[in-house]
Amino acid sequence: MPTANPVKSQHRRSLKETDPSIYEIIQREERRQEHNLELIASENIASTAVREALACVMTDKFAEGYPGKRYYGGCEHVDEAEQLAIDRVNQLFGSKFANVQPHSGAQANMAVYHAFMKPGDTLMGLALSDGGHLTHGSPVAFSGQMYNIVSYGLKADETIDYDDLRKKAQESKPKIIVSGASAYSREFDFKFFTKTAEEVGAIHMCDMAHYAGLIAGGVYPNPVGTAHITTSTTHKSLRGPRGGIILYDNEEYDKPLRMSVFPGLQGGPLMHVIAAKAVAFGLCLQPDWKQYAQQVKKNAQALAAALTQEGFRIVSGGTDSHLMLVDVRPFGINGKVAQAALERANITTNKNTIPNDPEKPFVTSGVRLGTPAVTTRGMKEPEMQEIAAQIATVLRAPDDDSVTSAVKEDVTALCSRFSIHDVS
Ligand SMILES: *Cc1c(COP(=O)(O)O)cnc(C)c1O
């Protein structure tokens, strides 16, 4: 009688059988997503097809190098997947070259800096306190530690201070000027950035991480073709797997950028993630993506208007995108209190500093809200009205458990009307 191969029989058991602990934890996360309103502006709900690709056998494959030029054998299929991801993302944004290997948005930015700057060179980005990202020069991140940082910021009306930006660029002669942000709701004037960068001999790098899904849907200005280099994450409004990309048109950038990603910063690319990126880009190329992107923006504008009606102040006076910063001080509370109270009512947000915030970054005076995930669930303007009312009800009485519990019931009911399992 042939004996069963114990390794093999173990190897093909389901997650539930093999590791019930992790299986149960994942189930609990799925239930959390189902029963909570996800208003974190950087989050979304990936499709079944994206998650299926993420779980595929390509996780096994080493493919150091690029399609057609690998350091390992057996790369014919992963080559096809990576080439498809490259072709699709170029079609989506209109770029000539794409690197789809960065493991994350932070690594995409690091790769651009590493390709064109030496330690001590000057990097300009939007200040973290005004909506910029850690990778744009924060002193707690590699960007702020490795490079000389000159930050630009916002004017009194909480929009970008372009005059100050230009003046600082002329004085400090940066190597790279970064546009893009994590908590800025308005449009960027990408042409101004390119013009200013060219005046001082700098590269304009746009980090469109937050806006990429809207740009793909044509409802936010496309930096590609204007910025010299554009980076992005793939998991925010773009709704793909967690990852990064770099897009550019100039052939002269090709070699330094490739070399910077691999072998400069990374080893083997995550081929299963790259396959999932290809799936996500394919979905963004479908005609219904435009409708999604339009609805994300309409929902954000409806939510901002309804919150203003409720008595909140929206930073920059409103939004041109998927996100908004809500100043919660009119309700006599801070961002930390607001986030915690909303969480007790199953509304997931993040506290966020607002321009000239008197509070510490761990306390803050604001919360950041975004509509990509709730729009993926199918919610529209009427639900944004409902959500604004729920937020206001909770934050008017953040310590009142009976209020929070009542809102939590409403939120759960709203979530079950828009199940994550019905997402098309
Ligand atoms: C989220 C974000 C990043 C970083 O992406 P990770 O995938 O978390 O590394 C970079 N830049 C901006 C503007 C972002 O919002």
Coordinates of C-alpha atoms and ligand atoms in Angstrom, one line a residue:
M1 CA 0.0 0.0 0.0
P2 CA 1.5 3.4 -0.9
T3 CA 2.0 5.6 2.2
A4 CA 0.6 9.1 2.1
N5 CA 3.2 11.8 1.8
P6 CA 2.7 13.6 5.2
V7 CA 4.3 16.8 4.0
K8 CA 2.1 17.0 1.0
S9 CA -1.1 16.2 2.8
Q10 CA -0.4 18.9 5.3
H11 CA 0.6 21.3 2.6
R12 CA -2.7 21.2 0.8
R13 CA -4.9 21.6 3.9
S14 CA -7.0 24.8 4.1
L15 CA -6.1 27.7 6.2
K16 CA -9.0 26.9 8.5
E17 CA -7.6 23.4 9.2
T18 CA -4.0 24.3 9.2
D19 CA -4.1 27.5 11.4
P20 CA -7.5 28.0 13.0
S21 CA -6.1 30.9 15.1
I22 CA -5.2 33.1 12.1
Y23 CA -8.3 31.9 10.2
E24 CA -10.5 33.1 13.0
I25 CA -8.7 36.4 13.3
I26 CA -9.2 37.0 9.5
Q27 CA -12.9 36.1 9.9
R28 CA -13.1 38.7 12.6
E29 CA -11.5 41.3 10.4
E30 CA -13.9 40.5 7.6
R31 CA -16.8 41.0 10.0
R32 CA -15.3 44.3 11.2
Q33 CA -15.2 45.5 7.6
E34 CA -18.8 44.3 7.0
H35 CA -20.2 46.1 10.1
N36 CA -18.2 49.3 10.2
L37 CA -18.3 52.4 8.0
E38 CA -14.8 52.8 6.6
L39 CA -14.2 56.5 6.3
I40 CA -10.4 56.4 6.4
A41 CA -9.5 58.3 3.2
S42 CA -6.6 56.0 2.3
E43 CA -8.6 52.8 2.5
N44 CA -10.7 50.9 0.0
I45 CA -12.2 47.4 -0.5
A46 CA -10.3 45.3 -3.0
S47 CA -12.3 43.2 -5.4
T48 CA -12.5 39.4 -5.2
A49 CA -10.4 39.2 -8.4
V50 CA -7.6 41.3 -6.9
R51 CA -7.6 39.2 -3.7
E52 CA -7.6 36.0 -5.8
A53 CA -4.5 37.1 -7.7
L54 CA -2.9 38.1 -4.4
A55 CA -3.3 34.6 -3.1
C56 CA -1.8 33.0 -6.2
V57 CA 1.2 30.7 -6.8
M58 CA 3.3 33.6 -8.1
T59 CA 4.2 34.3 -4.4
D60 CA 6.6 31.4 -4.9
K61 CA 8.6 32.9 -7.8
F62 CA 11.9 34.8 -7.6
A63 CA 12.1 37.2 -10.5
E64 CA 15.0 39.6 -9.8
G65 CA 15.4 41.9 -12.8
Y66 CA 12.7 43.1 -15.2
P67 CA 10.6 41.3 -17.9
G68 CA 12.9 39.7 -20.5
K69 CA 16.0 40.4 -18.3
R70 CA 15.8 38.2 -15.2
Y71 CA 18.5 36.7 -13.0
Y72 CA 16.4 33.5 -12.5
G73 CA 15.0 30.9 -14.8
G74 CA 11.3 30.0 -15.1
C75 CA 10.1 33.6 -15.4
E76 CA 8.1 33.3 -18.7
H77 CA 4.7 33.6 -17.0
V78 CA 5.6 36.2 -14.4
D79 CA 7.2 38.2 -17.2
E80 CA 3.8 38.2 -19.0
A81 CA 2.0 39.3 -15.9
E82 CA 4.5 42.1 -15.2
Q83 CA 4.4 43.3 -18.8
L84 CA 0.6 43.4 -18.7
A85 CA 0.7 45.4 -15.5
I86 CA 3.1 47.9 -17.2
D87 CA 1.1 48.2 -20.4
R88 CA -2.2 48.6 -18.6
V89 CA -0.9 51.3 -16.1
N90 CA 0.7 53.2 -19.0
Q91 CA -2.6 53.1 -20.9
L92 CA -4.5 54.2 -17.8
F93 CA -2.4 57.3 -17.0
G94 CA -0.9 58.0 -20.4
S95 CA 2.7 57.4 -19.3
K96 CA 5.5 56.0 -21.6
F97 CA 7.4 54.1 -18.8
A98 CA 6.2 52.3 -15.7
N99 CA 7.9 50.5 -12.9
V100 CA 5.4 48.3 -11.1
Q101 CA 7.8 46.7 -8.6
P102 CA 8.0 49.1 -5.6
H103 CA 6.6 47.2 -2.6
S104 CA 4.7 50.3 -1.4
G105 CA 4.2 54.0 -1.9
A106 CA 7.0 54.9 0.5
Q107 CA 9.4 52.7 -1.4
A108 CA 8.4 54.2 -4.8
N109 CA 9.3 57.7 -3.4
M110 CA 12.5 56.4 -1.8
A111 CA 13.5 54.9 -5.2
V112 CA 13.0 58.2 -7.0
Y113 CA 15.0 60.1 -4.3
H114 CA 17.7 57.5 -4.3
A115 CA 18.0 57.7 -8.1
F116 CA 18.4 61.4 -8.3
M117 CA 19.7 62.7 -5.0
K118 CA 22.7 62.2 -2.8
P119 CA 22.5 62.4 1.0
G120 CA 22.4 66.1 2.0
D121 CA 20.8 67.3 -1.2
T122 CA 17.7 69.4 -0.9
L123 CA 14.2 68.0 -1.2
M124 CA 11.1 70.2 -1.2
G125 CA 7.7 68.9 -0.2
L126 CA 4.4 69.9 1.5
A127 CA 4.9 70.1 5.3
L128 CA 3.4 67.1 7.1
S129 CA 1.5 69.5 9.3
D130 CA -0.2 71.0 6.2
G131 CA -1.1 67.7 4.6
G132 CA 2.1 66.3 3.2
H133 CA 3.3 62.7 3.7
L134 CA 6.0 61.4 6.0
T135 CA 8.1 60.5 2.8
H136 CA 8.0 64.2 1.8
G137 CA 10.6 65.3 4.3
S138 CA 9.3 64.6 7.9
P139 CA 12.2 64.5 10.4
V140 CA 11.0 61.1 11.7
A141 CA 11.2 59.5 8.2
F142 CA 14.2 58.5 6.0
S143 CA 13.4 61.5 3.8
G144 CA 13.9 64.0 6.5
Q145 CA 17.0 62.3 7.9
M146 CA 18.8 61.7 4.6
Y147 CA 18.1 64.9 2.8
N148 CA 18.1 68.6 3.5
I149 CA 14.4 69.5 3.7
V150 CA 12.7 72.7 2.7
S151 CA 8.9 72.5 3.2
Y152 CA 6.3 74.6 1.5
G153 CA 2.9 75.1 3.1
L154 CA -0.5 76.7 3.0
K155 CA -1.8 80.3 2.9
A156 CA -4.3 81.7 5.4
D157 CA -7.1 80.3 3.2
E158 CA -5.6 76.8 3.6
T159 CA -4.7 76.4 0.0
I160 CA -1.1 76.0 -1.3
D161 CA 1.1 79.0 -1.1
Y162 CA 2.5 79.0 -4.6
D163 CA 4.4 82.3 -4.2
D164 CA 6.2 81.0 -1.2
L165 CA 6.9 77.7 -2.9
R166 CA 8.6 79.5 -5.8
K167 CA 10.6 81.8 -3.6
K168 CA 11.8 78.9 -1.5
A169 CA 12.7 76.9 -4.6
Q170 CA 14.7 79.8 -6.0
E171 CA 16.5 80.2 -2.7
S172 CA 17.2 76.6 -1.8
K173 CA 17.8 75.1 -5.3
P174 CA 16.3 71.7 -4.5
K175 CA 17.0 68.6 -6.6
I176 CA 13.4 67.4 -6.3
I177 CA 10.2 69.2 -5.7
V178 CA 7.3 67.0 -4.6
S179 CA 3.6 67.7 -5.3
G180 CA 0.8 65.6 -3.9
A181 CA -0.3 65.0 -0.3
S182 CA -2.1 62.7 2.1
A183 CA -4.5 65.3 3.7
Y184 CA -5.1 68.0 1.2
S185 CA -8.5 68.1 -0.4
R186 CA -8.0 70.6 -3.2
E187 CA -6.5 70.3 -6.6
F188 CA -2.8 70.8 -7.2
D189 CA -1.6 73.1 -9.9
F190 CA 0.9 70.5 -11.4
K191 CA 1.9 72.9 -14.2
F192 CA 3.1 75.4 -11.7
F193 CA 5.2 72.8 -10.0
T194 CA 6.9 71.8 -13.3
K195 CA 7.5 75.4 -14.3
T196 CA 9.0 76.2 -10.9
A197 CA 11.1 73.0 -10.9
E198 CA 12.4 73.8 -14.4
E199 CA 13.4 77.4 -13.4
V200 CA 15.7 76.0 -10.7
G201 CA 16.9 72.8 -12.5
A202 CA 14.9 70.4 -10.3
I203 CA 12.7 67.4 -11.0
H204 CA 9.0 67.7 -10.3
M205 CA 7.9 64.4 -8.7
C206 CA 4.2 64.1 -8.2
D207 CA 3.1 61.7 -5.5
M208 CA -0.5 61.0 -6.5
A209 CA -1.0 58.2 -4.0
H210 CA -4.2 59.5 -2.6
Y211 CA -5.7 60.8 -5.9
A212 CA -4.7 58.0 -8.3
G213 CA -8.2 56.4 -8.5
L214 CA -9.8 59.8 -9.2
I215 CA -7.2 60.6 -11.8
A216 CA -7.8 57.2 -13.5
G217 CA -11.5 58.1 -13.6
G218 CA -10.8 61.6 -15.0
V219 CA -12.2 63.6 -12.1
Y220 CA -8.9 65.0 -10.8
P221 CA -6.1 66.6 -12.8
N222 CA -3.6 64.0 -14.3
P223 CA 0.0 64.9 -13.3
V224 CA 1.4 62.4 -15.9
G225 CA 2.7 64.3 -18.9
T226 CA 3.2 67.4 -16.7
A227 CA 5.2 66.1 -13.7
H228 CA 8.6 64.7 -14.7
I229 CA 8.0 61.6 -12.6
T230 CA 4.8 60.4 -10.9
T231 CA 4.6 57.9 -8.0
S232 CA 1.6 56.3 -6.5
T233 CA 0.3 53.6 -4.2
T234 CA -2.1 51.1 -5.8
H235 CA -4.2 50.4 -2.7
K236 CA -5.9 53.7 -1.9
S237 CA -8.5 55.2 -4.3
L238 CA -7.1 53.0 -7.0
R239 CA -8.6 50.0 -5.1
G240 CA -5.8 47.5 -6.0
P241 CA -3.4 45.4 -3.8
R242 CA -1.0 47.2 -1.4
G243 CA 1.9 48.4 -3.5
G244 CA 3.7 51.2 -5.3
I245 CA 4.3 52.4 -8.9
I246 CA 6.6 54.9 -10.7
L247 CA 5.5 56.5 -14.0
Y248 CA 7.5 58.7 -16.4
D249 CA 8.0 59.7 -20.0
N250 CA 11.6 60.6 -20.3
E251 CA 13.8 57.8 -21.5
E252 CA 16.8 59.3 -19.6
Y253 CA 15.1 58.5 -16.3
D254 CA 14.6 54.8 -17.3
K255 CA 18.0 53.4 -16.3
P256 CA 18.5 55.3 -13.0
L257 CA 14.9 54.5 -11.9
R258 CA 15.1 50.8 -12.8
M259 CA 18.5 50.5 -11.1
S260 CA 17.2 52.3 -8.0
V261 CA 14.3 50.0 -7.5
F262 CA 16.3 46.9 -8.2
P263 CA 19.1 46.2 -7.2
G264 CA 19.3 49.6 -5.4
L265 CA 16.6 49.2 -2.8
Q266 CA 14.7 45.9 -3.4
G267 CA 15.4 42.3 -4.1
G268 CA 12.9 40.1 -5.7
P269 CA 9.6 41.7 -6.8
L270 CA 6.4 40.5 -5.3
M271 CA 5.1 38.8 -8.4
H272 CA 1.7 37.9 -6.9
V273 CA 1.2 41.5 -6.0
I274 CA 2.2 42.6 -9.5
A275 CA -0.3 40.2 -10.9
A276 CA -3.0 41.8 -8.6
K277 CA -1.8 45.2 -9.7
A278 CA -2.4 44.2 -13.3
V279 CA -6.0 43.1 -12.4
A280 CA -6.7 46.4 -10.6
F281 CA -5.4 48.4 -13.6
G282 CA -7.6 46.3 -15.9
L283 CA -10.6 47.1 -13.7
C284 CA -9.8 50.9 -13.8
L285 CA -9.7 50.7 -17.6
Q286 CA -13.4 49.5 -17.6
P287 CA -15.9 52.2 -18.5
D288 CA -17.7 51.9 -15.1
W289 CA -14.5 53.1 -13.3
K290 CA -15.3 56.7 -14.4
Q291 CA -18.7 56.4 -12.7
Y292 CA -17.1 55.1 -9.6
A293 CA -14.6 58.0 -9.5
Q294 CA -17.3 60.6 -10.2
Q295 CA -19.4 59.1 -7.4
V296 CA -16.4 59.2 -4.9
K297 CA -16.0 62.9 -5.6
K298 CA -19.8 63.6 -5.5
N299 CA -20.0 61.7 -2.2
A300 CA -17.1 63.6 -0.7
Q301 CA -18.7 66.9 -1.7
A302 CA -22.1 65.8 -0.3
L303 CA -20.5 64.7 2.9
A304 CA -18.5 67.9 3.3
A305 CA -21.7 70.0 2.7
A306 CA -23.8 68.0 5.1
L307 CA -21.1 68.2 7.8
T308 CA -20.9 72.0 7.3
Q309 CA -24.6 72.1 7.8
E310 CA -24.2 70.2 11.0
G311 CA -21.8 72.9 12.3
F312 CA -18.3 71.5 11.5
R313 CA -15.6 73.5 9.7
I314 CA -14.1 71.9 6.6
V315 CA -10.5 72.8 6.1
S316 CA -9.8 74.6 2.8
G317 CA -13.5 75.3 2.7
G318 CA -14.4 72.1 1.0
T319 CA -13.1 69.4 -1.3
D320 CA -12.2 68.7 -5.0
S321 CA -11.3 65.1 -4.3
H322 CA -12.3 62.0 -2.2
L323 CA -11.1 63.4 1.1
M324 CA -11.7 66.2 3.6
L325 CA -10.2 67.4 6.8
V326 CA -12.9 68.2 9.4
D327 CA -12.0 70.7 12.1
V328 CA -13.9 69.3 15.2
R329 CA -13.2 72.3 17.5
P330 CA -16.7 73.8 16.9
F331 CA -18.0 70.8 18.9
G332 CA -15.6 71.6 21.8
I333 CA -13.6 68.4 21.3
N334 CA -10.2 67.3 19.8
G335 CA -9.4 64.8 17.0
K336 CA -8.4 62.0 19.5
V337 CA -11.8 62.2 21.3
A338 CA -13.6 62.4 18.0
Q339 CA -11.9 59.3 16.5
A340 CA -12.5 57.2 19.7
A341 CA -16.2 58.2 20.0
L342 CA -16.8 57.5 16.3
E343 CA -15.1 54.2 16.6
R344 CA -17.5 53.2 19.4
A345 CA -20.3 53.9 16.9
N346 CA -18.6 51.7 14.3
I347 CA -17.5 54.7 12.2
T348 CA -13.8 54.3 11.4
T349 CA -11.8 57.5 10.9
N350 CA -8.3 58.8 11.7
K351 CA -7.5 61.9 13.8
N352 CA -5.4 64.3 11.8
T353 CA -3.6 67.6 12.4
I354 CA -5.1 70.5 10.7
P355 CA -3.2 73.6 9.4
N356 CA -1.8 75.6 12.4
D357 CA -3.0 72.9 14.8
P358 CA -2.5 74.0 18.4
E359 CA -2.7 70.3 19.5
K360 CA 0.1 67.7 19.5
P361 CA 0.1 65.2 16.5
F362 CA -1.2 62.4 18.8
V363 CA -4.2 64.6 19.9
T364 CA -5.0 66.9 16.9
S365 CA -8.0 69.2 16.2
G366 CA -9.3 67.3 13.2
V367 CA -10.4 64.0 11.6
R368 CA -9.7 63.1 8.1
L369 CA -12.6 61.5 6.2
G370 CA -12.7 60.0 2.7
T371 CA -15.3 58.3 0.5
P372 CA -13.5 55.6 -1.6
A373 CA -14.6 52.6 0.5
V374 CA -18.2 53.6 1.2
T375 CA -18.6 54.4 -2.5
T376 CA -17.2 51.0 -3.4
R377 CA -20.1 49.6 -1.2
G378 CA -22.5 51.4 -3.4
M379 CA -23.4 54.4 -1.2
K380 CA -24.5 57.7 -2.7
E381 CA -25.4 61.2 -1.7
P382 CA -28.5 60.2 0.5
E383 CA -26.2 57.9 2.6
M384 CA -23.7 60.7 2.9
Q385 CA -26.4 62.9 4.5
E386 CA -27.2 60.0 6.9
I387 CA -23.5 59.5 7.8
A388 CA -23.0 63.3 8.4
A389 CA -26.0 63.2 10.8
Q390 CA -24.6 60.1 12.6
I391 CA -21.2 61.8 13.0
A392 CA -22.7 64.9 14.4
T393 CA -24.9 63.0 16.8
V394 CA -22.0 61.1 18.2
L395 CA -19.7 64.1 18.4
R396 CA -22.3 66.3 20.1
A397 CA -22.3 63.8 23.0
P398 CA -19.0 61.9 22.7
D399 CA -19.2 60.5 26.3
D400 CA -22.9 59.5 26.2
D401 CA -22.9 55.7 25.8
S402 CA -26.7 55.6 25.0
V403 CA -26.2 58.0 22.1
T404 CA -23.2 56.1 20.8
S405 CA -25.0 52.7 21.0
A406 CA -28.1 54.1 19.2
V407 CA -25.9 55.5 16.4
K408 CA -24.0 52.2 16.2
E409 CA -27.3 50.4 15.5
D410 CA -28.1 52.8 12.7
V411 CA -24.6 52.4 11.3
T412 CA -24.7 48.6 11.4
A413 CA -28.1 48.8 9.6
L414 CA -26.7 51.1 7.0
C415 CA -23.7 48.7 6.5
S416 CA -26.0 45.7 6.0
R417 CA -27.9 47.6 3.3
F418 CA -24.6 47.9 1.5
S419 CA -22.9 44.7 2.2
I420 CA -19.2 44.3 1.2
H421 CA -20.2 40.9 -0.2
D422 CA -22.5 42.6 -2.8
V423 CA -19.8 44.8 -4.2
S424 CA -19.7 44.4 -8.0
Ligands
LIG1 C1 0.0 56.6 1.6 C2 1.0 57.5 1.0 C3 2.3 57.1 0.8 C4 2.8 55.8 1.3 O1 2.3 54.6 0.9 P1 2.6 53.3 1.7 O2 2.1 52.3 0.7 O3 1.9 53.3 3.0 O4 4.1 53.2 1.9 C5 3.1 57.9 0.1 N1 2.7 59.1 -0.3 C6 1.5 59.6 0.0 C7 1.1 60.9 -0.5 C8 0.6 58.8 0.7 O5 -0.6 59.3 1.0

